[in-house]
Tab-separated table of C-alpha atoms and ligand atoms in Angstrom:
chain	number	residue	atom	x	y	z
A	193	UNK	CA	-27.769	20.494	-24.677
A	194	UNK	CA	-30.403	17.643	-23.742
A	195	UNK	CA	-34.191	17.911	-23.426
A	196	UNK	CA	-36.055	17.176	-20.368
A	197	UNK	CA	-36.689	13.634	-20.988
A	198	UNK	CA	-37.597	10.047	-19.173
A	199	UNK	CA	-37.374	8.124	-22.748
A	200	UNK	CA	-37.479	4.336	-21.199
A	201	UNK	CA	-38.176	5.576	-17.299
A	202	UNK	CA	-41.087	4.462	-15.391
A	203	UNK	CA	-41.933	4.677	-12.011
A	204	UNK	CA	-42.626	1.070	-10.493
A	205	UNK	CA	-45.326	0.842	-8.093
A	206	UNK	CA	-42.725	-1.580	-6.452
A	207	UNK	CA	-40.261	1.315	-4.929
A	208	UNK	CA	-40.898	3.269	-1.839
A	209	UNK	CA	-41.417	6.440	-2.399
A	210	UNK	CA	-39.352	8.322	0.351
A	211	UNK	CA	-37.074	9.944	-2.455
A	212	UNK	CA	-39.917	11.451	-4.388
A	213	UNK	CA	-39.890	11.266	-8.115
A	214	UNK	CA	-37.023	11.442	-9.748
A	215	UNK	CA	-36.432	12.322	-13.908
A	216	UNK	CA	-33.056	10.640	-14.305
A	217	UNK	CA	-32.179	7.632	-14.738
A	218	UNK	CA	-27.842	7.281	-14.848
A	219	UNK	CA	-26.629	4.213	-16.534
A	220	UNK	CA	-22.984	4.338	-17.295
A	221	UNK	CA	-20.179	6.843	-16.048
A	222	UNK	CA	-16.717	7.483	-16.426
A	223	UNK	CA	-14.039	9.839	-14.984
A	224	UNK	CA	-16.491	13.016	-14.394
A	225	UNK	CA	-19.173	12.584	-16.459
A	226	UNK	CA	-22.483	10.495	-16.352
A	227	UNK	CA	-24.506	9.354	-19.395
A	228	UNK	CA	-28.670	8.355	-19.023
A	229	UNK	CA	-30.736	5.954	-20.024
A	230	UNK	CA	-31.222	8.153	-23.663
A	231	UNK	CA	-27.258	8.646	-23.947
A	232	UNK	CA	-27.032	12.085	-22.797
A	233	UNK	CA	-23.777	13.358	-21.039
A	234	UNK	CA	-23.933	15.493	-17.648
A	235	UNK	CA	-21.117	16.746	-16.145
A	236	UNK	CA	-21.202	15.316	-12.280
A	237	UNK	CA	-20.849	17.917	-9.667
A	238	UNK	CA	-22.721	15.263	-7.402
A	239	UNK	CA	-20.013	12.334	-7.483
A	240	UNK	CA	-22.774	10.105	-5.459
A	241	UNK	CA	-23.258	12.855	-3.029
A	242	UNK	CA	-19.612	13.554	-2.177
A	243	UNK	CA	-18.454	9.747	-2.724
A	244	UNK	CA	-17.136	8.594	-6.220
A	245	UNK	CA	-13.854	11.258	-5.489
A	246	UNK	CA	-11.856	8.737	-8.424
A	247	UNK	CA	-14.477	9.693	-10.659
A	248	UNK	CA	-16.556	6.634	-12.336
A	249	UNK	CA	-15.607	3.192	-13.979
A	250	UNK	CA	-12.059	4.139	-12.685
A	251	UNK	CA	-10.196	1.239	-14.412
A	252	UNK	CA	-7.307	0.806	-11.455
A	253	UNK	CA	-10.971	0.411	-8.953
A	254	UNK	CA	-12.184	-2.103	-11.506
A	255	UNK	CA	-9.233	-3.832	-11.518
A	256	UNK	CA	-9.291	-4.464	-7.667
A	257	UNK	CA	-12.423	-5.163	-7.232
A	258	UNK	CA	-12.519	-7.850	-10.175
A	259	UNK	CA	-9.365	-9.546	-8.509
A	260	UNK	CA	-10.805	-9.004	-5.032
A	261	UNK	CA	-14.130	-11.191	-6.373
A	262	UNK	CA	-12.352	-13.990	-7.853
A	263	UNK	CA	-10.081	-14.385	-4.686
A	264	UNK	CA	-12.033	-14.077	-1.392
A	265	UNK	CA	-15.185	-11.160	-1.030
A	266	UNK	CA	-16.633	-12.014	2.603
A	267	UNK	CA	-15.791	-14.061	5.990
A	268	UNK	CA	-17.084	-12.311	8.431
A	269	UNK	CA	-15.290	-10.840	12.054
A	270	UNK	CA	-15.070	-14.286	13.012
A	271	UNK	CA	-11.850	-14.130	11.288
A	272	UNK	CA	-8.854	-11.174	11.022
A	273	UNK	CA	-9.209	-9.149	8.104
A	274	UNK	CA	-5.430	-8.376	6.077
A	275	UNK	CA	-6.787	-5.572	4.675
A	276	UNK	CA	-8.569	-4.158	7.988
A	277	UNK	CA	-5.187	-4.376	9.154
A	278	UNK	CA	-3.335	-2.431	6.623
A	279	UNK	CA	-5.675	0.191	5.755
A	280	UNK	CA	-6.191	0.448	9.336
A	281	UNK	CA	-2.874	1.280	10.051
A	282	UNK	CA	-2.769	4.108	7.385
A	283	UNK	CA	-5.680	5.850	8.559
A	284	UNK	CA	-4.165	5.515	12.278
A	285	UNK	CA	-1.264	6.824	10.677
A	286	UNK	CA	-2.678	9.705	9.180
A	287	UNK	CA	-5.282	10.883	11.542
A	288	UNK	CA	-2.312	12.826	14.364
A	289	UNK	CA	-4.673	11.788	17.115
A	290	UNK	CA	-2.873	12.463	20.433
A	291	UNK	CA	-2.289	9.014	21.325
A	292	UNK	CA	-1.923	6.145	18.993
A	293	UNK	CA	-4.886	5.954	17.067
A	294	UNK	CA	-7.733	2.273	16.150
A	295	UNK	CA	-9.407	1.702	13.485
A	296	UNK	CA	-13.080	-0.256	13.602
A	297	UNK	CA	-14.335	-0.868	9.986
A	298	UNK	CA	-18.301	-0.342	9.390
A	299	UNK	CA	-20.244	0.411	5.980
A	300	UNK	CA	-21.954	3.925	6.026
A	301	UNK	CA	-21.809	6.869	7.678
A	302	UNK	CA	-24.470	7.352	9.686
A	303	UNK	CA	-23.003	3.194	11.088
A	304	UNK	CA	-19.456	4.990	11.888
A	305	UNK	CA	-21.877	7.862	13.774
A	306	UNK	CA	-23.759	5.543	15.396
A	307	UNK	CA	-20.587	3.539	16.681
A	308	UNK	CA	-18.959	6.869	17.979
A	309	UNK	CA	-21.934	7.835	19.678
A	310	UNK	CA	-22.269	4.452	21.674
A	311	UNK	CA	-18.257	4.839	22.149
A	312	UNK	CA	-18.311	7.458	23.392
A	313	UNK	CA	-20.821	6.351	26.389
A	314	UNK	CA	-19.279	2.984	26.673
A	315	UNK	CA	-15.798	5.092	27.445
A	316	UNK	CA	-17.387	7.192	30.260
A	317	UNK	CA	-18.863	4.140	31.978
A	318	UNK	CA	-16.400	1.570	30.927
A	319	UNK	CA	-12.639	3.600	31.194
A	320	UNK	CA	-13.142	6.657	32.476
A	321	UNK	CA	-15.701	5.389	35.247
A	322	UNK	CA	-18.028	8.269	35.390
A	323	UNK	CA	-22.016	8.258	34.848
A	324	UNK	CA	-22.074	10.642	31.297
A	325	UNK	CA	-24.679	9.962	28.581
A	326	UNK	CA	-24.720	13.469	27.173
A	327	UNK	CA	-23.790	14.257	23.764
A	328	UNK	CA	-24.073	17.362	21.839
A	329	UNK	CA	-24.494	18.239	18.255
A	330	UNK	CA	-24.246	21.375	16.513
A	331	UNK	CA	-26.975	23.711	14.894
A	332	UNK	CA	-27.208	22.770	11.393
A	333	UNK	CA	-25.607	19.401	11.650
A	334	UNK	CA	-26.351	16.412	9.640
A	335	UNK	CA	-25.057	12.660	11.218
A	336	UNK	CA	-27.452	10.095	9.430
A	337	UNK	CA	-30.829	8.587	9.846
A	338	UNK	CA	-30.514	5.784	11.744
A	339	UNK	CA	-31.923	6.456	15.794
A	340	UNK	CA	-29.092	7.606	17.433
A	341	UNK	CA	-27.759	9.698	14.457
A	342	UNK	CA	-31.068	11.013	13.719
A	343	UNK	CA	-31.419	12.275	17.264
A	344	UNK	CA	-28.142	14.312	17.074
A	345	UNK	CA	-29.337	15.782	13.300
A	346	UNK	CA	-31.456	18.358	14.686
A	347	UNK	CA	-33.715	19.263	11.743
A	348	UNK	CA	-37.518	18.902	12.241
A	349	UNK	CA	-38.604	17.862	8.866
A	350	UNK	CA	-35.838	14.632	9.547
A	351	UNK	CA	-37.073	14.030	12.945
A	352	UNK	CA	-40.865	14.213	12.033
A	353	UNK	CA	-42.967	11.196	13.206
A	354	UNK	CA	-39.850	9.532	14.435
A	355	UNK	CA	-40.561	10.209	18.440
A	356	UNK	CA	-39.332	9.741	21.133
A	357	UNK	CA	-35.649	9.862	19.516
A	358	UNK	CA	-32.348	8.696	21.462
A	359	UNK	CA	-32.720	10.494	25.204
A	360	UNK	CA	-30.119	12.510	25.870
A	361	UNK	CA	-28.894	13.591	22.609
A	362	UNK	CA	-29.089	17.597	23.057
A	363	UNK	CA	-29.372	19.776	19.857
A	364	UNK	CA	-28.445	23.297	20.891
A	365	UNK	CA	-29.871	25.932	19.011
A	366	UNK	CA	-27.263	28.231	18.802
A	367	UNK	CA	-23.017	27.756	18.521
A	368	UNK	CA	-22.815	29.758	21.856
A	369	UNK	CA	-25.338	27.235	23.647
A	370	UNK	CA	-23.028	24.584	22.571
A	371	UNK	CA	-20.510	25.852	24.584
A	372	UNK	CA	-22.915	26.734	27.243
A	373	UNK	CA	-23.799	23.375	27.393
A	374	UNK	CA	-20.769	22.014	28.417
A	375	UNK	CA	-20.471	20.661	31.872
A	376	UNK	CA	-19.378	17.340	33.293
A	377	UNK	CA	-22.395	15.217	32.588
A	378	UNK	CA	-21.191	15.421	28.785
A	379	UNK	CA	-19.795	13.052	27.135
A	380	UNK	CA	-18.989	14.060	23.824
A	381	UNK	CA	-19.745	16.545	21.580
A	382	UNK	CA	-19.741	15.906	17.557
A	383	UNK	CA	-19.096	18.329	14.900
A	384	UNK	CA	-18.726	18.454	11.348
A	385	UNK	CA	-16.110	20.846	10.232
A	386	UNK	CA	-17.761	22.280	7.150
A	387	UNK	CA	-21.146	21.341	7.360
A	388	UNK	CA	-22.153	19.668	3.957
A	389	UNK	CA	-25.607	19.251	4.210
A	390	UNK	CA	-26.470	22.465	5.665
A	391	UNK	CA	-25.390	23.769	2.812
A	392	UNK	CA	-21.137	23.570	3.005
A	393	UNK	CA	-20.813	26.184	5.866
A	394	UNK	CA	-17.584	26.134	7.060
A	395	UNK	CA	-17.412	26.131	10.464
A	396	UNK	CA	-14.417	28.797	12.136
A	397	UNK	CA	-11.188	27.244	13.273
A	398	UNK	CA	-11.565	29.599	16.484
A	399	UNK	CA	-14.839	28.332	17.060
A	400	UNK	CA	-14.066	24.876	17.144
A	401	UNK	CA	-10.288	25.376	18.901
A	402	UNK	CA	-12.841	26.935	22.117
A	403	UNK	CA	-14.912	24.153	21.780
A	404	UNK	CA	-12.091	21.448	21.691
A	405	UNK	CA	-10.591	23.403	24.909
A	406	UNK	CA	-13.998	23.429	26.483
A	407	UNK	CA	-14.271	19.672	25.539
A	408	UNK	CA	-11.044	18.581	27.446
A	409	UNK	CA	-11.189	20.936	30.696
A	410	UNK	CA	-14.472	18.702	31.673
A	411	UNK	CA	-13.249	15.270	30.163
A	412	UNK	CA	-15.766	15.375	27.256
A	413	UNK	CA	-14.744	13.573	24.072
A	414	UNK	CA	-14.971	15.570	21.028
A	415	UNK	CA	-16.121	13.723	17.694
A	416	UNK	CA	-15.360	14.718	14.047
A	417	UNK	CA	-17.284	13.433	11.774
A	418	UNK	CA	-15.505	13.522	8.676
A	419	UNK	CA	-17.811	11.833	6.701
A	420	UNK	CA	-18.391	14.100	4.089
A	421	UNK	CA	-14.890	16.305	4.468
A	422	UNK	CA	-12.890	13.372	4.675
A	423	UNK	CA	-10.597	11.256	2.284
A	424	UNK	CA	-9.508	14.446	0.741
A	425	UNK	CA	-12.566	16.316	-0.320
A	426	UNK	CA	-11.481	19.246	1.575
A	427	UNK	CA	-7.935	19.227	0.389
A	428	UNK	CA	-6.337	17.774	3.272
A	429	UNK	CA	-7.353	14.046	4.153
A	430	UNK	CA	-9.329	15.226	7.173
A	431	UNK	CA	-11.052	18.867	7.015
A	432	UNK	CA	-9.809	18.822	11.209
A	433	UNK	CA	-5.920	19.325	9.873
A	434	UNK	CA	-6.998	22.763	8.908
A	435	UNK	CA	-8.571	24.116	11.817
A	436	UNK	CA	-5.968	23.196	14.539
A	437	UNK	CA	-8.106	20.621	16.611
A	438	UNK	CA	-6.957	17.193	17.400
A	439	UNK	CA	-9.951	14.639	17.549
A	440	UNK	CA	-10.613	12.155	20.101
A	441	UNK	CA	-12.793	10.379	17.497
A	442	UNK	CA	-13.097	10.833	13.942
A	443	UNK	CA	-15.944	8.817	11.981
A	444	UNK	CA	-15.354	8.411	8.109
A	445	UNK	CA	-18.018	6.762	5.067
A	446	UNK	CA	-19.244	8.405	1.424
A	447	UNK	CA	-15.307	9.051	-0.503
A	448	UNK	CA	-13.578	6.062	1.561
A	449	UNK	CA	-15.365	3.543	-0.735
A	450	UNK	CA	-15.711	5.827	-3.942
A	451	UNK	CA	-19.413	3.962	-4.595
A	452	UNK	CA	-18.686	0.639	-2.289
A	453	UNK	CA	-20.175	1.699	1.157
A	454	UNK	CA	-17.059	1.224	3.066
A	455	UNK	CA	-17.263	3.795	6.848
A	456	UNK	CA	-14.407	3.678	9.595
A	457	UNK	CA	-14.610	4.942	13.204
A	458	UNK	CA	-10.124	5.799	14.253
A	459	UNK	CA	-10.111	6.529	17.598
A	460	UNK	CA	-7.325	7.216	20.376
A	461	UNK	CA	-6.151	4.360	21.941
A	462	UNK	CA	-7.787	4.654	25.972
A	463	UNK	CA	-11.175	5.360	24.564
A	464	UNK	CA	-11.247	2.325	21.676
A	465	UNK	CA	-10.279	0.279	24.748
A	466	UNK	CA	-13.477	0.911	25.922
A	467	UNK	CA	-15.152	-1.581	22.979
A	468	UNK	CA	-14.013	-4.882	24.561
A	469	UNK	CA	-14.850	-8.546	22.938
A	470	UNK	CA	-18.194	-8.455	22.259
A	471	UNK	CA	-19.187	-4.885	22.966
A	472	UNK	CA	-20.265	-4.092	19.077
A	473	UNK	CA	-19.901	-5.642	15.996
A	474	UNK	CA	-21.147	-5.800	12.338
A	475	UNK	CA	-21.351	-8.336	10.195
A	476	UNK	CA	-20.657	-7.018	6.388
A	477	UNK	CA	-17.881	-4.339	8.122
A	478	UNK	CA	-14.537	-4.408	6.683
A	479	UNK	CA	-14.684	-7.543	4.704
A	480	UNK	CA	-11.661	-8.137	2.160
A	481	UNK	CA	-13.939	-6.173	-1.226
A	482	UNK	CA	-14.167	-3.557	1.118
A	483	UNK	CA	-11.078	-3.065	2.744
A	484	UNK	CA	-9.365	-3.753	-1.074
A	485	UNK	CA	-11.534	-0.860	-2.200
A	486	UNK	CA	-10.824	1.528	1.144
A	487	UNK	CA	-6.972	0.180	0.775
A	488	UNK	CA	-7.030	1.551	-2.821
A	489	UNK	CA	-8.694	4.606	-2.284
A	490	UNK	CA	-6.099	5.021	0.641
A	491	UNK	CA	-3.388	4.705	-1.232
A	492	UNK	CA	-4.404	6.958	-4.593
A	493	UNK	CA	-5.228	9.881	-2.658
A	494	UNK	CA	-2.313	10.340	-0.734
A	495	UNK	CA	-0.016	9.635	-4.023
A	496	UNK	CA	2.153	12.509	-4.580
A	497	UNK	CA	0.719	15.265	-6.031
A	498	UNK	CA	-3.647	13.992	-5.441
A	499	UNK	CA	-4.517	16.401	-3.124
A	500	UNK	CA	-1.944	19.700	-4.560
A	501	UNK	CA	-4.395	18.737	-7.188
A	502	UNK	CA	-7.662	18.795	-5.092
A	503	UNK	CA	-6.614	22.589	-4.119
A	504	UNK	CA	-5.397	24.045	-7.024
A	505	UNK	CA	-8.458	22.708	-8.919
A	506	UNK	CA	-10.510	23.705	-6.071
A	507	UNK	CA	-9.520	27.283	-6.249
A	508	UNK	CA	-10.359	27.616	-9.539
A	509	UNK	CA	-13.735	26.212	-8.982
A	510	UNK	CA	-13.874	28.908	-6.317
A	511	UNK	CA	-12.835	31.755	-8.387
A	512	UNK	CA	-15.622	30.482	-10.869
A	513	UNK	CA	-18.195	30.611	-8.074
A	514	UNK	CA	-17.363	33.591	-7.321
A	515	UNK	CA	-17.669	35.469	-10.311
A	516	UNK	CA	-21.128	34.040	-10.603
A	517	UNK	CA	-23.038	33.654	-6.631
A	518	UNK	CA	-23.225	35.094	-3.859
A	519	UNK	CA	-22.077	33.582	-0.567
A	520	UNK	CA	-20.074	30.947	-1.846
A	521	UNK	CA	-18.332	29.238	0.892
A	522	UNK	CA	-16.666	25.985	1.177
A	523	UNK	CA	-13.196	24.115	0.857
A	524	UNK	CA	-11.527	21.956	-1.353
A	525	UNK	CA	-13.656	20.880	-3.878
A	526	UNK	CA	-16.691	21.004	-1.890
A	527	UNK	CA	-18.644	24.476	-2.482
A	528	UNK	CA	-22.353	26.166	-1.495
A	529	UNK	CA	-23.439	29.112	-3.310
A	530	UNK	CA	-27.148	30.547	-3.195
A	531	UNK	CA	-29.570	31.300	-6.192
A	532	UNK	CA	-33.168	32.776	-6.578
A	533	UNK	CA	-34.699	29.068	-6.886
A	534	UNK	CA	-32.624	25.997	-6.216
A	535	UNK	CA	-35.126	23.427	-7.339
A	536	UNK	CA	-35.270	25.364	-11.051
A	537	UNK	CA	-31.434	25.572	-10.855
A	538	UNK	CA	-30.696	22.432	-10.756
A	539	UNK	CA	-33.436	20.947	-13.194
A	540	UNK	CA	-32.286	23.693	-15.775
A	541	UNK	CA	-28.939	23.099	-15.226
A	542	UNK	CA	-29.177	19.091	-15.470
A	543	UNK	CA	-30.957	20.227	-19.107
A	544	UNK	CA	-28.086	21.865	-19.917
A	545	UNK	CA	-25.487	18.540	-18.633
A	546	UNK	CA	-25.054	19.880	-15.505
A	547	UNK	CA	-25.847	17.512	-11.921
A	548	UNK	CA	-25.173	19.584	-9.106
A	549	UNK	CA	-27.531	19.138	-5.685
A	550	UNK	CA	-30.326	21.289	-3.669
A	551	UNK	CA	-29.393	21.553	0.306
A	552	UNK	CA	-32.926	24.447	0.757
A	553	UNK	CA	-35.543	25.884	-1.397
A	554	UNK	CA	-31.596	28.172	-2.109
A	555	UNK	CA	-28.837	26.733	-1.950
A	556	UNK	CA	-26.778	25.187	-3.880
A	557	UNK	CA	-23.635	22.237	-3.417
A	558	UNK	CA	-21.491	21.089	-5.741
A	559	UNK	CA	-18.818	18.084	-5.067
A	560	UNK	CA	-17.103	17.057	-7.829
A	561	UNK	CA	-14.987	13.687	-8.284
A	562	UNK	CA	-11.712	14.967	-6.786
A	563	UNK	CA	-10.059	14.366	-10.468
A	564	UNK	CA	-11.504	17.062	-11.266
A	565	UNK	CA	-9.378	18.968	-14.076
A	566	UNK	CA	-9.396	23.251	-14.758
A	567	UNK	CA	-10.974	21.639	-18.403
A	568	UNK	CA	-13.648	20.495	-16.650
A	569	UNK	CA	-14.106	24.082	-14.482
A	570	UNK	CA	-14.153	25.676	-17.860
A	571	UNK	CA	-16.507	23.101	-18.958
A	572	UNK	CA	-18.440	23.919	-16.025
A	573	UNK	CA	-18.101	27.836	-15.962
A	574	UNK	CA	-20.104	27.634	-19.754
A	575	UNK	CA	-22.986	25.975	-18.519
A	576	UNK	CA	-23.737	28.121	-16.090
A	577	UNK	CA	-23.371	31.176	-17.947
A	578	UNK	CA	-26.221	29.378	-19.816
A	579	UNK	CA	-28.332	28.436	-17.172
A	580	UNK	CA	-27.964	32.178	-15.265
B	34	PLP	C1	-23.896	11.244	4.212
B	34	PLP	C2	-23.603	12.067	5.718
B	34	PLP	C3	-23.392	11.285	6.529
B	34	PLP	C4	-24.390	9.960	6.514
B	34	PLP	O1	-23.740	9.011	6.014
B	34	PLP	P1	-24.643	7.481	4.811
B	34	PLP	O2	-23.897	6.430	4.321
B	34	PLP	O3	-25.598	8.435	4.042
B	34	PLP	O4	-25.117	6.571	6.191
B	34	PLP	C5	-23.506	11.168	8.175
B	34	PLP	N1	-23.037	12.592	8.230
B	34	PLP	C6	-22.630	13.608	6.932
B	34	PLP	C7	-21.746	14.590	7.945
B	34	PLP	C8	-22.411	13.248	5.818
B	34	PLP	O5	-22.348	14.131	5.361
């Protein structure tokens, strides 16, 4: 058992305090484990917030990165980058959109959603020849922290002091109100198939299908934010595969880079066409290094048996959670559950060598690396029994 300590840790005055006080400092990782600056080991059910899907210090990925850094790290999008072509082909091929798909690479989740928001407006202005600017999001959504993504994230605490937000970003208060708001003024609606930040709550397939149908009826676009759910997290490459909907635009980040910043926007051909040369861009997005990482992660996650493992171990984890907690919900290796006091649960877990994240005062999220094995689930259960 670890003890709560901060032996070598001090809080420098030189850092912004936007993350508050952090009691632990991790200095090394190995697979599903992290080690802090005192040498204590932790079973990592945070995975860098659903990012390190292949685990920490993955040797194959380390070799790919070392190789690429010694070859070519960055050129900017002034030049065609072979790794972008390779990864775009793979993502477009697996996305299953209504038309051929095209891909734009960016650096983060919020940036992917920002691009999707711009693309939706531009599509209506330039391609659909309609004057539409409204974008809808769902209650409980989280889409990121930049102004556009923030405007589609209806959490008052995140808005406080940052207003005015981007006009015509609408966040109705109920799921029914979202449906009722869909008219010919709406450019797009953005959804998460499983609301991760809110507490890992999957949306009903039936609701998502109804939403998709209504959007299609009025010619509005469906944007699926797969930043957290994508790249195998829910047991399929994209979470939308499990609910019978076909997005017009998909956003990815988190798991795509395993810790190196990689984001992507996938859109059907006629939507992507709205971004004509010069319409949008990024200096870093899709760098040779980011693409070496993204291609390696994609190839690993789509290897035969990998996603079967996520589903198998995910079921074992769900069983353990259901035996100990209330309101367990999630998919694959992305689960949420209720506790009496999430802050004290999180800190007692850390004391016992387990890392989890707190979504609210009473809700915990676990998003372990996707390489998790049954033996780690047993280890998790032992620690949970110690905590409760
Ligand atoms: C984390 C997250 C984002 C924001 O991604 P960043 O890389 O932190 O900008 C957006 N949408 C969802 C669903 C997320 O989970």
